[in-house]
CSV table of C-alpha atoms in Angstrom, one decimal:
chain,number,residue,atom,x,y,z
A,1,UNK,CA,-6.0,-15.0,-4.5
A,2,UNK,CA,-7.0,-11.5,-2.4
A,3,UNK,CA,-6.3,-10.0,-5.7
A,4,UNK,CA,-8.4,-11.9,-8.1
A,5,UNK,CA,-11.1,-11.5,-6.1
A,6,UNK,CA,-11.0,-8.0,-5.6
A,7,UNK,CA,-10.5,-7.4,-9.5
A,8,UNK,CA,-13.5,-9.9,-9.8
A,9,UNK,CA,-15.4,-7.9,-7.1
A,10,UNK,CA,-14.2,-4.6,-8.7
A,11,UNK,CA,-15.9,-6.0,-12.2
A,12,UNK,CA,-19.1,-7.0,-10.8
A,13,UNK,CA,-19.4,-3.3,-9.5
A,14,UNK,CA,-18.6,-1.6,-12.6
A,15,UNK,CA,-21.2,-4.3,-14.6
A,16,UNK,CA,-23.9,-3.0,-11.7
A,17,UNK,CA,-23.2,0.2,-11.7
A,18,UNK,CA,-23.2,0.7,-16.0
A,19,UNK,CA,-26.8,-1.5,-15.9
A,20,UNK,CA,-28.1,0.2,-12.7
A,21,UNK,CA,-27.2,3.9,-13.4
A,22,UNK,CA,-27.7,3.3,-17.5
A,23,UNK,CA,-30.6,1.7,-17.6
A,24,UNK,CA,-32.4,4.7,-15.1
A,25,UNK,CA,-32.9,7.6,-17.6
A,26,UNK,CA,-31.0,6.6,-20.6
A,27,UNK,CA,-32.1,3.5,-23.1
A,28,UNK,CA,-28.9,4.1,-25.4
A,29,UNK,CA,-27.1,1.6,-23.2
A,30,UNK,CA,-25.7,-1.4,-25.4
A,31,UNK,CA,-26.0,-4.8,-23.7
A,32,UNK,CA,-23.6,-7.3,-23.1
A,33,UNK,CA,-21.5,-5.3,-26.2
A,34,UNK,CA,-24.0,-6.1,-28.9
A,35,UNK,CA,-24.4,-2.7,-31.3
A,36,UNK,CA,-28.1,-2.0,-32.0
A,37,UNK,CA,-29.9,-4.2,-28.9
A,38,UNK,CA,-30.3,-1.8,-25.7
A,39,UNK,CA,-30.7,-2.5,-22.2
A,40,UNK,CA,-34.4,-4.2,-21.5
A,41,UNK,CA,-34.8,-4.8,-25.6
A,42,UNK,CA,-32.7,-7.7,-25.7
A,43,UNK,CA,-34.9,-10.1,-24.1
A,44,UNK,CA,-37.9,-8.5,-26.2
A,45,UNK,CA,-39.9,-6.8,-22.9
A,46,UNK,CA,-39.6,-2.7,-22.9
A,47,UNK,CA,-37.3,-1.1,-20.7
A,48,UNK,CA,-38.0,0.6,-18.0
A,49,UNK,CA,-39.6,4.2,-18.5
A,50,UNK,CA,-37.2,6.6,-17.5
A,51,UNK,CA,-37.4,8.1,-14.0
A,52,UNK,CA,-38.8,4.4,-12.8
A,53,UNK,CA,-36.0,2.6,-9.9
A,54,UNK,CA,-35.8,-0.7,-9.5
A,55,UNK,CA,-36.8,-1.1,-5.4
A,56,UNK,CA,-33.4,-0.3,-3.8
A,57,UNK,CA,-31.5,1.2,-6.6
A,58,UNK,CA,-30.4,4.3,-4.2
A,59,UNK,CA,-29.0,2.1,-1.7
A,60,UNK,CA,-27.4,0.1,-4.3
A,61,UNK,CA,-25.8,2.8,-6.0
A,62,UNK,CA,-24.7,4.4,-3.0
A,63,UNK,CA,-22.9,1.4,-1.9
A,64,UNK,CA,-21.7,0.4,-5.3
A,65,UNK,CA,-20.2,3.9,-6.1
A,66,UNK,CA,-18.6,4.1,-3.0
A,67,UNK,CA,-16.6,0.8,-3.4
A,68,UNK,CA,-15.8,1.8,-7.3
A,69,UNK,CA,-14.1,5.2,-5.7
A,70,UNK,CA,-12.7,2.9,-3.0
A,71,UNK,CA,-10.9,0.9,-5.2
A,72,UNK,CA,-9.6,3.9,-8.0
A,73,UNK,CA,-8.3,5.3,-4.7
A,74,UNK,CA,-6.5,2.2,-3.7
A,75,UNK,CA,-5.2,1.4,-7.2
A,76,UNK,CA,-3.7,5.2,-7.0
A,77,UNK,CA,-2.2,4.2,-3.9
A,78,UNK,CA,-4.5,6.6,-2.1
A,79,UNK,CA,-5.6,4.6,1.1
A,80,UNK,CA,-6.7,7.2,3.1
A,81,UNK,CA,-9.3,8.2,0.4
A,82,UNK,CA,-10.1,4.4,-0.3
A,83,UNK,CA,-10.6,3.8,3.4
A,84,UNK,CA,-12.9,6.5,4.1
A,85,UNK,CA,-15.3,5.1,0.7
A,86,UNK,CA,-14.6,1.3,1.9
A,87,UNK,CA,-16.3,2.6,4.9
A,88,UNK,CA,-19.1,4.8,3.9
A,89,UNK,CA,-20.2,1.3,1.2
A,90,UNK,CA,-20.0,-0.9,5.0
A,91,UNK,CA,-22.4,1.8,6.4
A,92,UNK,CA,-24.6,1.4,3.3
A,93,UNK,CA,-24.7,-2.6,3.7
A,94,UNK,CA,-23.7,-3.4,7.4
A,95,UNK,CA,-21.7,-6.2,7.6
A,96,UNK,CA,-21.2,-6.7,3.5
A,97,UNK,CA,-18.2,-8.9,3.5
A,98,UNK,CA,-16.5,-7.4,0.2
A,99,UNK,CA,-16.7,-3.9,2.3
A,100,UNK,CA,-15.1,-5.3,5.1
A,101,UNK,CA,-12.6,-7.3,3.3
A,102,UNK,CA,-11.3,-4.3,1.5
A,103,UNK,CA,-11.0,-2.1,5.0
A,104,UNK,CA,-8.9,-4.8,6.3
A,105,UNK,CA,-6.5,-5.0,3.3
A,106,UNK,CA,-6.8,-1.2,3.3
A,107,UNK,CA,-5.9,-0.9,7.0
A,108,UNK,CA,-3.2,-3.6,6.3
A,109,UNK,CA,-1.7,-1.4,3.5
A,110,UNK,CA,-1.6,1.6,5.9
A,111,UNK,CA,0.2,-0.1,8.7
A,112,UNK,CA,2.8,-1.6,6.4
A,113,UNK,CA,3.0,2.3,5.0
A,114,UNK,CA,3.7,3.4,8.7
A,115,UNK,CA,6.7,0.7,9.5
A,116,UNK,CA,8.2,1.4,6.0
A,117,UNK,CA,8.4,5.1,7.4
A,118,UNK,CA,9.6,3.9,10.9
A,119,UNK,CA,12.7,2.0,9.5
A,120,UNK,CA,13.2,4.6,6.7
A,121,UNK,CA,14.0,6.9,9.6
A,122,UNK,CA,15.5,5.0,11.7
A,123,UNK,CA,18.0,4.0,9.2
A,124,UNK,CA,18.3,7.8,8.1
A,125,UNK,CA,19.0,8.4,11.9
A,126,UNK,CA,21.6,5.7,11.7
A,127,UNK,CA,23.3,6.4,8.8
A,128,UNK,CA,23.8,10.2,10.2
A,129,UNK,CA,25.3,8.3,13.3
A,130,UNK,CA,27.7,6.6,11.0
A,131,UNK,CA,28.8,10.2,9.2
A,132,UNK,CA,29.6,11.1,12.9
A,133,UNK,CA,31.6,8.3,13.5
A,134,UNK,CA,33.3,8.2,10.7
A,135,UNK,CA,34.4,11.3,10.6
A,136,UNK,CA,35.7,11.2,14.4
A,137,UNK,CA,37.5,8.0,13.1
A,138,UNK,CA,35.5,5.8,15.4
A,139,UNK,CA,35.5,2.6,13.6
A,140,UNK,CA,34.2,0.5,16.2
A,141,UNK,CA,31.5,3.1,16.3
A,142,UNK,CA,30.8,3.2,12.5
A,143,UNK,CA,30.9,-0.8,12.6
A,144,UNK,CA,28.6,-1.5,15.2
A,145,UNK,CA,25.9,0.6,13.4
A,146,UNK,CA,26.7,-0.5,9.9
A,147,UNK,CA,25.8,-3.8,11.7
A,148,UNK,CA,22.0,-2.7,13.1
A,149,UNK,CA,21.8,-1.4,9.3
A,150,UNK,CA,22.5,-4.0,7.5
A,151,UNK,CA,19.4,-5.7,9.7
A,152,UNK,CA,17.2,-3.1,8.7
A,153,UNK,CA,17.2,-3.5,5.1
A,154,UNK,CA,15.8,-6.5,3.0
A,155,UNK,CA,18.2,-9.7,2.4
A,156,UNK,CA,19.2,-9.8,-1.9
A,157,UNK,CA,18.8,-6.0,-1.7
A,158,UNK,CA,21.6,-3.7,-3.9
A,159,UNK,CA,21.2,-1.3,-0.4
A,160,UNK,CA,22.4,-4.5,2.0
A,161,UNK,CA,25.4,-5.9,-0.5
A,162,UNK,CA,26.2,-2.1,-0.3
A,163,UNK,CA,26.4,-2.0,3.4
A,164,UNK,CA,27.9,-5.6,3.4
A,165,UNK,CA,30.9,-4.2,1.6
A,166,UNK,CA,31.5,-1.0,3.8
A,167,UNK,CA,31.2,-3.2,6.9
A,168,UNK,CA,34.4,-5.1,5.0
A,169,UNK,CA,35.9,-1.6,4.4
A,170,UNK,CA,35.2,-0.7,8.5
A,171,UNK,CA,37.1,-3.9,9.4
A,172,UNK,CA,39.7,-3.6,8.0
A,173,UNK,CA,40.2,-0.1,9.9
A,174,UNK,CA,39.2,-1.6,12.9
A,175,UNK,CA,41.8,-5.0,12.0
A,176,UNK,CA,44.6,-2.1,12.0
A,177,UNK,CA,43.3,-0.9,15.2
A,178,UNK,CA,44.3,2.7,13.7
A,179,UNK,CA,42.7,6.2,15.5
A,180,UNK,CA,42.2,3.3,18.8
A,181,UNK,CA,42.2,6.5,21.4
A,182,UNK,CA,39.1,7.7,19.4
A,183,UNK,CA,36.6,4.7,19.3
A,184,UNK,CA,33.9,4.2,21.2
A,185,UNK,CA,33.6,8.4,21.7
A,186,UNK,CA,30.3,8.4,19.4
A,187,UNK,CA,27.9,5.4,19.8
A,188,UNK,CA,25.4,5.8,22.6
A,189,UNK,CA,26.7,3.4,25.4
């Protein structure tokens, strides 16, 4: 639903912004798609003469080029950038509601970006405990963090059966109880 309406929002912008900055200083413009009929001529009046604004054109097209960059950036995964325009359209129309919307899904983006990194890096940290371990044949060890892994990392996941199966692997070793003297020397605790 968020996403139809911001490619319905993103369409009304780009229909403003081709009448608003094509019909100020070029009359080539084709309306609605018909060949021959330009912008202003299809209703039979004259178009604008060129260098003439409709009353708040600048502020509209200030506002309306700033969301179009805001959402290019945001397609192109580029949230910082689309932020930063999302913002500049708000300061153009204080308390627009598409404006605000699109910070809010931006911000959201950008938080979900930073816990993505978090539990990349934790489980990068964690995997580098389970070299240790593994290596120093503590299987309880090697288990325990295969377990916290396994937590980290989405449920259907290829990563997660993968893990599953060398938590099988790690007890059996533990089932054997071989290298005993050894566990327990590498986990924290």
């Amino acid at each position: 639903m968020v996403c139809l309406a911001k490619n319905l929002h993103r369409g009304l912008l780009t229909f403003i912004s081709l009448v608003l900055l094509g019909s100020v200083g070029s009359s080539v413009a084709i309306a609605d798609g018909i060949p021959g009929v330009t912008l202003g001529t299809e209703t039979g009046t004259d178009p604008a003469p060129t260098g003439e604004t409709v009353g708040t054109a600048g502020a509209q097209d200030a506002y309306t080029q700033a969301m179009l960059v805001g959402y290019a950036a945001d397609e192109q995964g580029d949230y910082q950038t689309a932020l930063i325009n999302f913002r500049r359209a708000l300061a153009e129309r204080p308390g627009d509601v598409y404006a605000q919307r699109a910070i809010a899904n931006v911000e959201a983006y950008l938080a979900a970006e930073r816990r993505e990194i978090a539990r990349q890096q934790q489980l990068a940290t964690l995997q580098q405990r389970v070299t240790t371990a593994v290596s120093a044949s503590d299987w309880a060890c090697a288990a325990a963090t295969v377990d916290e892994m396994i937590t980290l990392v989405p449920p259907n996941s290829l990563e997660r059966s993968r893990l599953v199966t060398y938590r099988g692997e790690l007890s059996s070793l533990l089932d054997a109880r071989s290298d005993i003297e050894q566990w327990s020397s590498i986990c924290p605790g």
